[in-house]
Amino acid sequence: MIKKKIAIVGAFAVGKTSLVQRYVRSIFSEKYQTTIGVKIDQKEVQLGGKTINLLIWDIHGEDDFMKLKPTYLIGSSGYFLVADSTRSETLQAAVDLHDMTMAITKNAPFILLINKCDLAEENELSKDDLNDLREKGWKIIYTSAKDGTGVEDAFLELSKLMIAESN
Amino acid sequence: MTEQKAKAIDDFLEKGQLNELREIITGLDHSSLDRLQKLMKDPHEFALEISDLLPFSIRKLIEKGSINIADLLPFFEEIIQESIQRNPQRLANLLFPIMGPAIRKAVSEDLRKMIESLNKGLESGISPRHLKWRIQALFSQKSYAEIMLSKAYVYHVKHIFLIHKETGLLLHQVRAPKTRPIEADMVASMLSAISDFAKDSFDGPKGENVETIRIGDTNLWIEEGPYAVIAAVVEGNPPPGLRLVMQEAIEAVHYNHRADLENFGGETAIFEHIEKFLKSCLQSEKITKKSKPPYFALLLLFIVLTVAGYYLVKHFQYKNKHEALIEAFQNEPGYLISRSRVHDKLFILQGLRDELSRQPQVVASDLDVDPEDVKFKFQHFISTDSTFVIKRAIETLKPPATVVFSFQSGILTISGKADESWASQAKNDYIKVWGVKELRWELIGKNEPKRDLSWIVNDIESYSFIFDFNDIEMNEEQQLKFEKLKSTARLLDEFNHLQNQSHLVQIESFTSKASNAAANTKVALTRAESFMALLNKAGVPAELMKTAVQYNEDIEKPMPVRTVKFKVVKK
């Protein structure tokens, strides 16, 4: 069996924990509970006849009072940057976190998740900004922890990237 | 031809064409070839050249599996041994820089463990549990330290995790038999996160790591290596020695998988065969449950023994009291004890009692025996004890105050002064005193009075005994009668002496000639001879007796057949 550590980072309340809950347990709760420190879950994915055990480190959202602890990222084989489509500032936070995460994980593969895509009318993110990131080679997936859009795909895609990287 | 060849070569060399050819063939320029030549000729240069390559080559060989460390070990050990034998100081100097820190680390580690152990002891030294241990120590005759150690060293390693240090991923795990499985991957990751958090948050010295996490009675012990850690989930209080076992295990893992750990990419299958190292950490020490002394059984036994002992003592006291009572009555004049028994908690004493003796209740009270506990069943008898004989003699003979009686072996001795009439009366009456067979006089100044024994003739001749057919033994009644006959018959000798005559007792046995006369005669004679023998035994001289068989057919006044009568006749 192959085991991979993946990290989920992003600003506070972008839906990191909800994404993990949706992916691991297929549940969603409107109730917001902030993550203190780190929360770890696991899920097995089948990829190319291989079983991959994903250890998902749901790291607390960064804000003015609580900065991301770099040590949580060490050893990650891949990571998600999560932004909230209804809060434009969260995209910048993700971009900011990327620099640190990339350095610590030694250029591990990553995917930017634009979460809460079910709230299309409240979308604040500019397409230009996202296109700029795409041009830089970023992979971007729209997700909704609420209705499950893109969640499975996101984890599967990151798994593929990690396996490709390790090969 | 040869000269031409040599010339051509010279021309070739002059033009540098040979060097050009050499370069084409070998691919090396002139300077490189010079360098190679120099290396070949100078071993020092050659050694310098390959010194950089050798370690790299060895490492590659090991990684490829062409050689393994185990193969190299004997060489290194031999080299080190040789070096020590030649010059120990050299190796000591080499090791000096690392010896100090190593010793310091070992000492500080031991000190830390000792302080940890001491703290643990002090922390709970006054807890209820330790108070209980102290009480146990007090009653079990063990030292408090022994009790404390026996409690502290009980533990059970439930899970062992090998965790990749950088990623926090679980590489392998083992668990003790009958232990519930847990989500080991998540535990490993969380443990790694906690460790990261602790390191980040508390700014401890670099290189220091979380070593112990305690949750209630469960301890999480962590031993780190450069690339992986071993975490043990331990229930109870593990001994410090477990840490050493874990250290050895993590060292063994690194020894065998250093490269795999260093280049770990998520594949865990390669770590499966290190299970034996992890299993060595699955240690446990159970409480040797000492069998409790069977307090209840002991208490029960104690009660039973106490009750049994009480009754045993009472029984012996009871028995001793009875034996003492029997002995007292046996020694008491005027008593003959024939039987004793206990019936319905009452001690029954049976026998004969002279009416002149002390009351039995009085005798019993001498021994502090409650007369209520004893029942006396005594038949009357006349004792020949001297006290009672003298008593009876005084009652019967009524002696004057000047006379003293003494009694021994059937002889009543009268001493002192008495008038002749009383003495004469006494000589006639002493026979009425039971037990007195003979009278002796020790009177002062008086002659012994002449005794009248004429009455004995009639007395002897008054006895007759009738037997059943073919019977020659006396019955009980006849025996009592015979006792009286004996007393009288014994006086016959004295009677002869007083009368200055010779009388004897003729024992006449009556029978008839009817039927078998010979047989009748034989039985009659046997009866007569039996009486003669009995009287002789009682003290009547044999020469004062004779037997005779009388046939009713021959005499005027026939007697009942089977009768024995006595007749006093002159010799």
XYZ file of C-alpha atoms in Angstrom:
738
model
C 0.000 0.000 0.000
C 1.087 3.529 -0.767
C 0.520 6.207 1.795
C 0.520 9.898 1.080
C 0.236 12.871 3.333
C -1.715 15.750 1.870
C -2.325 19.121 3.449
C -5.246 21.469 3.036
C -4.454 25.115 3.636
C -6.282 28.351 3.127
C -7.756 31.332 4.922
C -10.163 30.788 7.779
C -13.719 29.702 7.018
C -13.093 28.870 3.377
C -14.507 25.389 3.958
C -11.418 23.232 4.338
C -12.882 21.045 7.046
C -16.201 20.813 5.200
C -14.406 19.629 2.085
C -12.656 16.895 4.051
C -15.881 15.881 5.751
C -17.649 15.755 2.421
C -14.868 13.680 0.920
C -14.253 11.312 3.811
C -17.704 10.994 5.325
C -20.013 12.360 2.614
C -21.595 14.766 5.067
C -21.990 18.510 5.273
C -22.970 20.763 8.118
C -23.915 24.407 7.937
C -22.606 24.838 11.420
C -19.207 26.441 11.427
C -16.574 25.081 13.760
C -13.166 26.581 13.536
C -10.249 24.168 13.454
C -7.704 24.529 16.185
C -4.313 23.269 15.139
C -4.790 20.389 12.802
C -7.381 17.727 12.167
C -6.421 14.527 10.450
C -8.568 12.180 8.416
C -7.824 9.367 6.078
C -9.373 7.879 2.991
C -8.296 5.216 0.577
C -8.448 5.843 -3.167
C -7.990 3.311 -5.931
C -5.786 4.527 -8.715
C -4.445 2.439 -11.553
C -4.978 -0.770 -9.625
C -3.149 0.595 -6.619
C -4.579 1.504 -3.282
C -3.490 4.837 -1.954
C -4.133 5.734 1.631
C -4.492 9.468 1.899
C -3.728 11.020 5.251
C -5.431 14.375 5.022
C -4.105 17.093 7.299
C -6.785 19.710 7.658
C -4.735 22.600 8.942
C -6.362 25.480 10.728
C -7.238 28.487 8.617
C -4.821 31.361 8.730
C -5.965 34.708 10.028
C -4.454 37.711 11.743
C -4.237 35.902 15.038
C -3.219 32.422 14.051
C -0.511 31.804 11.533
C 0.022 28.510 9.791
C 2.604 26.320 11.485
C 5.096 25.265 8.834
C 5.908 22.029 10.599
C 2.423 20.689 9.787
C 3.301 20.886 6.118
C 6.590 19.024 6.284
C 6.418 15.679 4.527
C 3.292 16.470 2.516
C 3.301 14.807 -0.873
C 0.699 17.218 -2.167
C -1.593 19.972 -0.963
C -4.763 21.872 -1.624
C -4.948 25.628 -1.515
C -8.531 26.535 -0.730
C -10.219 29.850 -1.477
C -13.784 30.928 -0.865
C -15.521 32.069 -4.044
C -17.611 34.533 -2.047
C -14.603 36.241 -0.449
C -12.052 37.595 -2.863
C -9.451 38.146 -0.203
C -9.228 34.411 0.397
C -7.758 33.923 -3.061
C -4.910 36.238 -2.227
C -4.452 34.412 1.080
C -4.151 31.154 -0.847
C -1.619 32.685 -3.182
C 0.348 33.958 -0.202
C 0.273 30.552 1.497
C 1.412 28.897 -1.685
C 4.897 30.388 -1.518
C 5.531 29.024 1.944
C 3.900 25.681 1.267
C 5.736 25.152 -1.957
C 9.053 25.775 -0.254
C 8.357 23.446 2.651
C 6.951 20.640 0.534
C 9.768 20.969 -2.004
C 7.514 21.767 -4.934
C 4.965 19.086 -4.193
C 1.956 19.030 -6.563
C -1.008 21.155 -5.537
C -4.466 22.177 -6.660
C -6.298 25.412 -5.972
C -9.858 24.704 -4.904
C -12.417 27.477 -5.354
C -14.940 26.361 -2.783
C -18.559 27.288 -2.219
C -19.181 27.306 -5.972
C -22.808 26.501 -5.260
C -23.182 30.165 -4.247
C -22.639 31.393 -7.816
C -24.531 34.644 -7.371
C -22.239 35.654 -4.550
C -19.068 34.978 -6.481
C -16.474 37.658 -5.880
C -13.492 36.150 -7.631
C -12.408 37.710 -10.879
C -11.880 35.452 -13.825
C -8.825 37.403 -14.748
C -7.136 36.622 -11.515
C -7.875 32.966 -11.926
C -6.733 32.966 -15.500
C -3.482 34.550 -14.428
C -2.964 31.682 -12.055
C -3.853 29.145 -14.719
C -1.277 30.704 -16.946
C 1.277 30.171 -14.212
C 0.462 26.459 -14.414
C -1.890 26.272 -11.445
C -4.583 23.676 -11.568
C -7.904 25.075 -10.387
C -11.025 23.082 -9.505
C -14.369 24.506 -8.481
C -15.813 22.691 -5.510
C -18.786 22.745 -3.204
C -18.626 20.929 0.071
C -22.332 21.526 0.369
C -23.434 19.648 -2.754
C -20.206 17.720 -3.350
C -19.338 19.329 -6.661
C -15.737 18.669 -7.645
C -14.719 17.230 -4.303
C -14.078 13.657 -5.394
C -12.437 14.888 -8.574
C -10.142 17.185 -6.664
C -8.800 14.447 -4.412
C -8.502 12.016 -7.288
C -6.654 14.550 -9.390
C -4.227 15.395 -6.600
C -3.613 11.688 -6.043
C -2.741 11.286 -9.705
C -0.386 14.213 -9.544
C 1.330 12.815 -6.462
C 1.773 9.378 -7.987
C 3.096 10.909 -11.180
C 5.507 12.993 -9.113
C 6.791 10.032 -7.154
C 7.321 8.034 -10.336
C 65.932 -0.930 -45.386
C 66.308 -0.548 -41.602
C 67.966 2.826 -41.948
C 65.163 3.998 -44.155
C 62.627 2.979 -41.535
C 64.451 4.767 -38.743
C 64.679 7.914 -40.803
C 60.996 7.841 -41.561
C 60.185 7.534 -37.826
C 62.396 10.487 -36.981
C 60.645 12.576 -39.572
C 57.332 11.417 -38.154
C 58.274 12.455 -34.629
C 59.698 15.780 -35.693
C 56.484 16.740 -37.318
C 54.501 15.749 -34.128
C 52.530 13.309 -36.159
C 53.009 10.485 -33.554
C 51.362 12.508 -30.804
C 48.544 13.260 -33.132
C 48.111 9.532 -33.842
C 48.237 8.625 -30.140
C 45.584 11.194 -29.366
C 43.360 9.772 -32.078
C 43.768 6.204 -30.769
C 43.360 6.797 -27.005
C 41.148 9.852 -27.062
C 43.425 11.460 -24.466
C 45.588 14.491 -24.982
C 49.181 14.606 -23.958
C 48.605 16.167 -20.531
C 45.990 13.558 -19.621
C 48.296 10.780 -20.588
C 51.042 12.367 -18.510
C 48.698 12.502 -15.562
C 47.751 8.842 -15.937
C 51.387 7.896 -16.219
C 52.169 9.854 -13.090
C 49.349 8.094 -11.231
C 50.646 4.729 -12.310
C 54.161 5.483 -11.217
C 53.364 7.278 -7.953
C 51.276 5.132 -5.501
C 50.782 8.164 -3.236
C 49.186 10.119 -6.038
C 47.110 7.101 -7.023
C 45.845 6.648 -3.457
C 44.898 10.308 -3.312
C 43.037 9.994 -6.578
C 40.847 7.056 -5.577
C 40.334 8.168 -1.960
C 37.453 10.381 -3.049
C 35.846 7.592 -5.012
C 36.110 4.721 -2.544
C 33.469 5.801 -0.001
C 31.059 6.573 -2.807
C 31.738 3.185 -4.393
C 31.210 1.332 -1.152
C 27.962 3.165 -0.556
C 26.741 2.293 -4.042
C 27.727 -1.333 -3.569
C 25.787 -1.487 -0.322
C 22.746 0.141 -1.911
C 22.868 -2.307 -4.780
C 23.163 -5.148 -2.347
C 26.460 -6.336 -3.812
C 27.943 -6.204 -0.367
C 26.235 -5.719 2.946
C 27.345 -4.147 6.169
C 27.420 -7.480 7.903
C 30.165 -8.595 5.510
C 32.223 -5.552 6.247
C 31.795 -5.654 9.986
C 34.417 -8.357 10.704
C 37.073 -6.308 8.880
C 36.311 -3.171 10.784
C 36.157 -5.034 14.057
C 39.488 -6.656 13.333
C 41.034 -3.345 12.407
C 39.759 -1.688 15.558
C 40.925 -4.620 17.682
C 44.372 -4.527 16.089
C 44.554 -0.807 16.603
C 43.661 -1.101 20.285
C 46.211 -3.838 20.804
C 48.957 -1.790 19.203
C 48.227 1.560 20.685
C 45.117 2.035 22.805
C 45.923 5.685 23.376
C 45.529 6.440 19.692
C 41.934 5.237 19.577
C 41.225 6.911 22.902
C 42.434 10.211 21.421
C 40.287 9.674 18.376
C 37.192 8.914 20.412
C 37.804 11.646 22.947
C 35.721 14.312 21.184
C 32.661 12.061 21.108
C 33.207 10.210 24.384
C 32.498 13.251 26.519
C 29.129 14.144 24.982
C 28.127 10.471 24.846
C 28.886 9.952 28.528
C 27.187 13.201 29.442
C 24.110 12.183 27.467
C 24.009 8.737 29.062
C 24.444 10.166 32.553
C 21.860 12.878 31.995
C 19.435 10.307 30.584
C 19.857 8.072 33.612
C 19.545 11.019 35.949
C 16.405 12.115 34.159
C 14.912 8.644 34.534
C 15.903 8.476 38.161
C 14.384 11.884 38.879
C 11.277 10.897 36.935
C 10.974 7.745 39.002
C 11.635 9.635 42.241
C 9.103 12.282 41.328
C 6.566 9.644 40.555
C 7.173 8.077 43.926
C 6.995 11.388 45.772
C 3.975 12.581 43.827
C 1.863 9.688 44.883
C 3.599 9.049 48.180
C 0.693 10.363 50.181
C -2.099 9.270 47.877
C -4.728 6.880 49.213
C -3.251 4.153 47.020
C 0.175 4.618 48.565
C -1.313 4.770 52.018
C -2.904 1.429 51.181
C 0.510 0.134 50.096
C 2.036 1.379 53.333
C -0.615 -0.454 55.311
C 0.053 -3.544 53.217
C 3.760 -3.187 53.935
C 2.976 -2.935 57.623
C 0.991 -6.135 57.671
C 2.792 -8.179 55.019
C 6.237 -7.781 56.618
C 7.533 -6.397 53.322
C 9.252 -3.074 52.903
C 7.284 -0.196 51.455
C 9.737 -0.063 48.538
C 9.011 -3.685 47.670
C 5.284 -3.067 47.686
C 5.650 0.117 45.633
C 7.864 -1.566 43.040
C 5.550 -4.525 42.708
C 2.738 -2.112 41.886
C 4.715 0.270 39.686
C 6.161 -2.316 37.372
C 2.908 -3.658 36.013
C 2.366 -2.631 32.427
C 1.169 -3.863 29.079
C 2.411 -2.622 25.694
C -0.656 -2.698 23.467
C 0.529 -1.135 20.213
C 3.829 -0.352 18.579
C 3.934 2.099 15.667
C 6.825 2.775 13.369
C 6.234 6.272 12.019
C 8.083 8.097 9.312
C 9.421 11.156 11.006
C 9.060 13.652 8.195
C 5.660 12.704 6.822
C 4.092 11.332 9.983
C 2.960 8.331 7.950
C 2.680 4.956 9.575
C 5.285 2.595 8.181
C 4.322 -0.474 10.125
C 2.547 -1.454 13.281
C 2.171 -4.435 15.577
C -0.256 -4.965 18.394
C -0.425 -7.298 21.332
C -2.710 -10.325 21.096
C -6.309 -9.706 22.113
C -5.842 -5.970 21.704
C -8.539 -4.014 19.941
C -7.285 -2.562 16.641
C -7.196 1.199 16.332
C -6.941 3.574 13.389
C -3.202 3.397 13.445
C -2.624 5.650 10.421
C -4.545 8.487 11.966
C -3.003 7.931 15.359
C 0.444 8.044 13.819
C -0.314 11.219 11.936
C -1.915 12.854 14.939
C 1.027 11.870 17.073
C 3.285 13.501 14.554
C 1.096 16.598 14.581
C 1.171 16.764 18.365
C 4.904 16.402 18.321
C 5.170 19.167 15.700
C 2.852 21.356 17.688
C 4.849 20.826 20.866
C 8.106 21.564 19.116
C 6.718 24.710 17.515
C 4.949 25.998 20.546
C 7.378 25.541 23.371
C 10.701 26.522 21.839
C 12.547 23.658 23.449
C 16.207 23.049 22.768
C 16.908 21.905 19.237
C 16.814 18.157 18.933
C 14.547 17.722 21.943
C 11.351 15.871 21.190
C 8.172 14.730 22.807
C 9.008 11.522 24.613
C 5.935 10.760 26.637
C 2.254 11.507 26.388
C 0.013 10.330 29.180
C -3.746 9.892 28.956
C -5.133 8.502 32.189
C -3.572 5.104 32.660
C -2.327 4.963 29.078
C 1.160 6.147 28.233
C 2.491 6.939 24.814
C 6.238 6.483 24.743
C 8.154 7.774 21.768
C 11.705 6.931 20.762
C 13.179 8.850 17.872
C 15.703 7.912 15.251
C 17.016 10.176 12.514
C 14.273 9.222 10.033
C 11.637 7.340 11.970
C 10.170 7.096 15.415
C 8.801 4.223 17.400
C 5.701 4.963 19.443
C 4.456 2.533 22.075
C 0.966 2.630 23.517
C 1.429 1.300 27.023
C -1.183 0.637 29.625
C -0.002 0.883 33.200
C 3.383 1.920 34.458
C 6.149 0.739 32.177
C 9.633 0.290 33.601
C 12.475 2.467 32.286
C 13.974 -0.645 30.693
C 11.254 -0.546 28.025
C 12.774 2.632 26.619
C 16.044 0.803 26.120
C 14.241 -1.951 24.198
C 12.581 0.696 22.029
C 15.920 2.394 21.413
C 17.399 -0.900 20.282
C 14.432 -1.482 17.977
C 14.636 1.937 16.318
C 18.377 1.470 15.903
C 17.794 -1.899 14.248
C 15.199 -0.369 11.909
C 17.606 2.375 10.854
C 20.444 -0.074 10.515
C 18.457 -2.157 8.044
C 16.444 0.537 6.268
C 18.357 3.759 6.451
C 18.206 4.317 2.689
C 14.532 3.333 2.477
C 13.663 5.721 5.263
C 15.705 8.506 3.785
C 14.049 8.156 0.375
C 10.581 7.201 1.602
C 7.934 7.931 -1.010
C 4.867 6.388 0.578
C 5.451 2.712 -0.160
C 5.225 0.846 3.145
C 5.413 -2.765 1.988
C 9.211 -2.790 2.261
C 8.950 -2.322 6.019
C 6.934 -5.459 6.660
C 9.875 -7.635 7.583
C 10.978 -5.307 10.397
C 8.029 -6.645 12.363
C 10.339 -8.731 14.560
C 12.049 -5.560 15.859
C 8.725 -3.976 16.684
C 7.442 -7.138 18.305
C 10.413 -7.112 20.659
C 8.829 -3.993 22.174
C 5.520 -5.726 22.871
C 6.393 -6.369 26.446
C 4.215 -6.752 29.448
C 4.453 -7.671 33.032
C 1.439 -8.994 34.771
C 0.752 -8.718 38.407
C 1.597 -12.033 39.879
C -1.549 -12.285 41.778
C -0.466 -13.662 45.051
C -2.987 -15.958 46.441
C -4.606 -14.235 49.315
C -4.429 -16.016 52.599
C -7.786 -17.731 53.103
C -8.866 -15.309 55.800
C -12.407 -16.617 55.956
C -11.305 -20.241 56.165
C -8.695 -19.302 58.757
C -11.286 -17.422 60.776
C -13.643 -20.354 60.530
C -10.883 -22.733 61.534
C -9.973 -20.454 64.417
C -13.561 -20.397 65.633
C -13.896 -24.161 65.284
C -10.602 -24.730 67.095
C -11.542 -22.270 69.808
C -14.906 -23.916 70.376
C -13.373 -27.393 70.175
C -10.558 -26.311 72.476
C -13.046 -24.846 74.944
C -15.068 -28.029 75.033
C -11.930 -30.155 75.164
C -10.648 -28.202 78.142
C -14.061 -28.388 79.770
C -14.155 -32.105 79.066
C -10.763 -32.658 80.637
C -11.667 -30.481 83.600
C -14.886 -32.438 83.936
C -13.062 -35.740 83.573
C -10.340 -34.699 86.003
C -12.956 -33.608 88.516
C -14.713 -36.937 88.247
C -11.489 -38.862 88.547
C -10.556 -36.804 91.580
C -13.979 -37.456 93.067
C -13.651 -41.202 92.505
C -10.177 -41.167 94.012
C -11.432 -39.227 97.020
C -14.184 -41.757 97.663
C -11.757 -44.625 97.161
C -9.528 -43.121 99.851
C -12.409 -42.242 102.113
C -12.925 -44.829 104.915
C -16.242 -46.612 104.719
C -16.709 -46.373 100.955
C -16.304 -48.911 98.160
C -16.803 -47.515 94.629
C -18.052 -50.083 92.146
C -19.097 -47.937 89.167
C -19.184 -44.382 87.865
C -20.838 -42.953 84.765
C -22.255 -39.796 83.257
C -25.896 -39.701 82.407
C -27.777 -36.637 81.250
C -24.949 -34.335 82.367
C -25.150 -35.905 85.840
C -22.229 -37.775 87.313
C -23.453 -40.947 88.934
C -21.325 -42.656 91.566
C -22.297 -46.153 92.671
C -20.930 -48.466 95.375
C -21.138 -49.433 99.041
C -21.136 -47.148 102.042
C -20.739 -47.786 105.746
C -23.314 -45.773 107.618
C -20.641 -44.621 110.030
C -18.709 -42.911 107.217
C -18.989 -39.214 106.347
C -21.926 -38.135 104.218
C -21.026 -38.358 100.473
C -22.050 -34.704 99.949
C -19.493 -33.701 102.580
C -16.770 -35.692 100.809
C -17.713 -34.113 97.456
C -17.704 -30.612 98.883
C -14.065 -31.092 99.914
C -13.239 -31.064 96.180
C -15.400 -28.055 95.367
C -17.743 -30.312 93.455
C -21.265 -29.046 93.376
C -23.340 -31.871 94.977
C -26.096 -30.934 92.514
C -23.875 -32.251 89.694
C -23.406 -35.652 91.311
C -25.847 -38.387 92.106
C -24.828 -40.954 94.737
C -26.159 -44.492 94.676
C -24.695 -46.311 97.670
C -25.770 -49.634 99.187
C -25.206 -50.221 102.872
C -22.312 -52.339 104.012
C -20.232 -52.822 107.144
C -16.690 -51.715 106.796
C -13.872 -53.491 108.642
C -11.872 -50.304 108.720
C -10.339 -50.041 112.210
C -12.040 -46.697 112.871
C -15.468 -48.158 112.314
C -14.751 -51.475 114.112
C -13.593 -49.546 117.205
C -16.653 -47.315 116.945
C -18.894 -50.321 116.803
C -16.961 -52.040 119.656
C -17.465 -48.987 121.858
C -21.191 -48.952 121.041
C -21.551 -52.655 121.722
C -19.204 -53.208 124.679
C -19.698 -49.823 126.362
C -16.222 -49.798 127.980
C -15.321 -47.792 131.057
C -13.248 -44.659 130.548
C -10.152 -46.483 131.759
C -10.155 -48.812 128.748
C -8.741 -48.139 125.277
C -9.530 -50.168 122.151
C -7.233 -50.837 119.233
C -7.950 -52.976 116.184
C -5.699 -54.638 113.640
C -6.066 -57.674 111.388
C -9.301 -58.772 112.983
C -7.933 -58.609 116.550
C -9.492 -56.191 118.993
C -7.044 -55.331 121.753
C -8.383 -53.980 125.023
C -5.900 -52.025 127.130
C -6.260 -50.246 130.467
C -8.126 -51.013 133.680
C -11.562 -52.576 133.974
C -13.538 -54.512 136.545
C -14.000 -58.213 136.149
C -17.723 -58.146 135.496
C -17.332 -55.752 132.519
C -14.417 -57.828 131.267
C -16.451 -60.993 131.547
C -19.335 -59.388 129.692
C -16.979 -58.065 127.015
C -15.548 -61.534 126.481
C -19.031 -62.775 125.718
C -20.173 -59.823 123.634
C -17.145 -58.992 121.466
C -18.311 -61.550 118.910
C -21.254 -59.265 118.178
C -18.851 -56.622 116.929
C -18.627 -57.064 113.124
C -15.076 -57.614 111.941
C -13.593 -58.666 115.297
C -12.296 -62.206 115.090
C -10.289 -62.289 118.257
C -10.030 -60.469 121.537
C -6.812 -59.684 123.313
C -6.407 -58.307 126.758
C -3.756 -55.981 127.923
C -5.299 -55.199 131.278
C -3.092 -54.000 134.095
C -3.233 -55.816 137.479
C -6.023 -58.154 136.609
C -6.086 -61.817 135.502
C -7.612 -62.611 132.237
C -11.162 -63.777 132.985
C -12.220 -67.290 132.032
C -14.300 -67.315 128.950
C -17.514 -69.258 128.452
C -17.728 -70.676 124.977
C -20.251 -73.381 125.615
C -22.712 -71.542 123.371
C -20.646 -72.318 120.278
C -21.687 -75.979 120.290
C -25.332 -75.131 119.861
C -24.510 -72.369 117.457
C -22.417 -74.599 115.179
C -24.953 -77.374 115.275
C -27.746 -74.932 114.341
C -26.431 -74.398 110.778
C -27.698 -76.520 107.919
C -27.367 -76.089 104.172
C -29.699 -77.728 101.657
C -28.471 -78.029 98.056
C -30.293 -78.596 94.772
C -29.959 -81.834 92.903
C -26.380 -82.533 91.932
C -25.381 -79.036 93.128
C -22.384 -78.551 95.412
C -22.006 -74.709 95.253
C -23.524 -72.395 97.879
C -25.903 -69.688 96.804
C -25.643 -66.033 98.030
C -27.831 -66.560 101.044
C -25.912 -69.682 102.049
C -22.643 -67.779 101.712
C -23.824 -65.115 104.189
C -24.852 -67.881 106.560
C -21.530 -69.594 106.097
C -19.746 -66.314 107.086
C -21.353 -66.513 110.505
C -20.547 -70.211 110.787
C -16.905 -69.439 110.084
C -16.721 -66.936 112.966
C -18.121 -69.392 115.402
C -16.133 -72.403 114.168
C -12.906 -70.457 114.584
C -13.578 -70.348 118.338
C -13.570 -74.146 118.582
C -9.875 -74.304 119.313
C -10.244 -71.796 122.151
C -13.286 -73.694 123.399
C -11.241 -76.926 123.593
C -8.554 -75.053 125.442
C -11.006 -73.572 127.991
C -12.756 -76.897 128.528
C -9.512 -78.762 128.495
C -11.180 -81.173 126.132
C -10.871 -82.241 122.521
C -13.874 -81.445 120.391
C -14.120 -81.399 116.671
C -16.708 -80.467 114.078
C -18.183 -83.351 112.167
C -19.452 -82.197 108.784
C -22.362 -84.449 107.992
C -23.631 -84.652 104.460
C -27.054 -86.304 104.171
C -28.162 -88.429 101.218
C -30.049 -91.645 100.448
C -29.235 -95.006 99.028
C -32.116 -94.824 96.623
C -31.391 -94.925 92.910
C -27.602 -94.724 92.467
C -26.174 -94.972 95.965
C -22.549 -94.727 94.867
C -23.186 -91.538 92.929
C -25.198 -90.090 95.807
C -22.403 -90.922 98.212
C -19.829 -89.289 95.989
C -21.810 -86.012 95.671
C -22.548 -85.981 99.423
C -18.914 -86.500 100.258
C -17.828 -83.784 97.852
C -20.194 -81.324 99.549
C -18.811 -82.207 102.992
C -15.218 -81.903 101.845
C -15.982 -78.542 100.215
C -17.232 -77.209 103.546
C -14.178 -78.595 105.295
C -11.852 -76.899 102.834
C -13.692 -73.565 103.160
C -13.605 -73.663 106.946
C -9.942 -74.595 106.950
C -9.324 -71.625 104.677
C -11.222 -69.442 107.169
C -8.838 -70.447 109.984
C -10.338 -73.591 111.468
C -7.553 -76.159 111.874
C -8.049 -79.263 109.683
C -7.483 -81.598 112.653
C -10.577 -80.139 114.314
C -12.807 -81.277 111.436
C -13.960 -84.489 109.841
C -16.508 -85.446 107.231
C -19.237 -88.027 107.290
C -21.926 -89.216 104.891
C -25.248 -90.050 106.505
C -27.843 -92.187 104.750
C -31.415 -91.462 105.698
C -32.097 -95.169 105.576
C -29.657 -95.707 108.462
C -30.754 -93.012 110.891
C -33.745 -92.530 113.159
C -34.508 -88.932 112.212
C -34.021 -88.640 108.489
C -32.957 -85.290 107.148
C -33.793 -83.921 103.733
C -31.451 -85.404 101.195
C -28.694 -83.075 99.897
C -28.413 -81.429 103.358
C -25.154 -80.586 105.122
C -25.222 -80.198 108.896
C -22.546 -79.762 111.587
C -22.129 -81.611 114.819
C -19.628 -80.964 117.632
C -18.305 -84.298 118.841
C -15.509 -85.418 121.086
C -12.414 -86.711 119.401
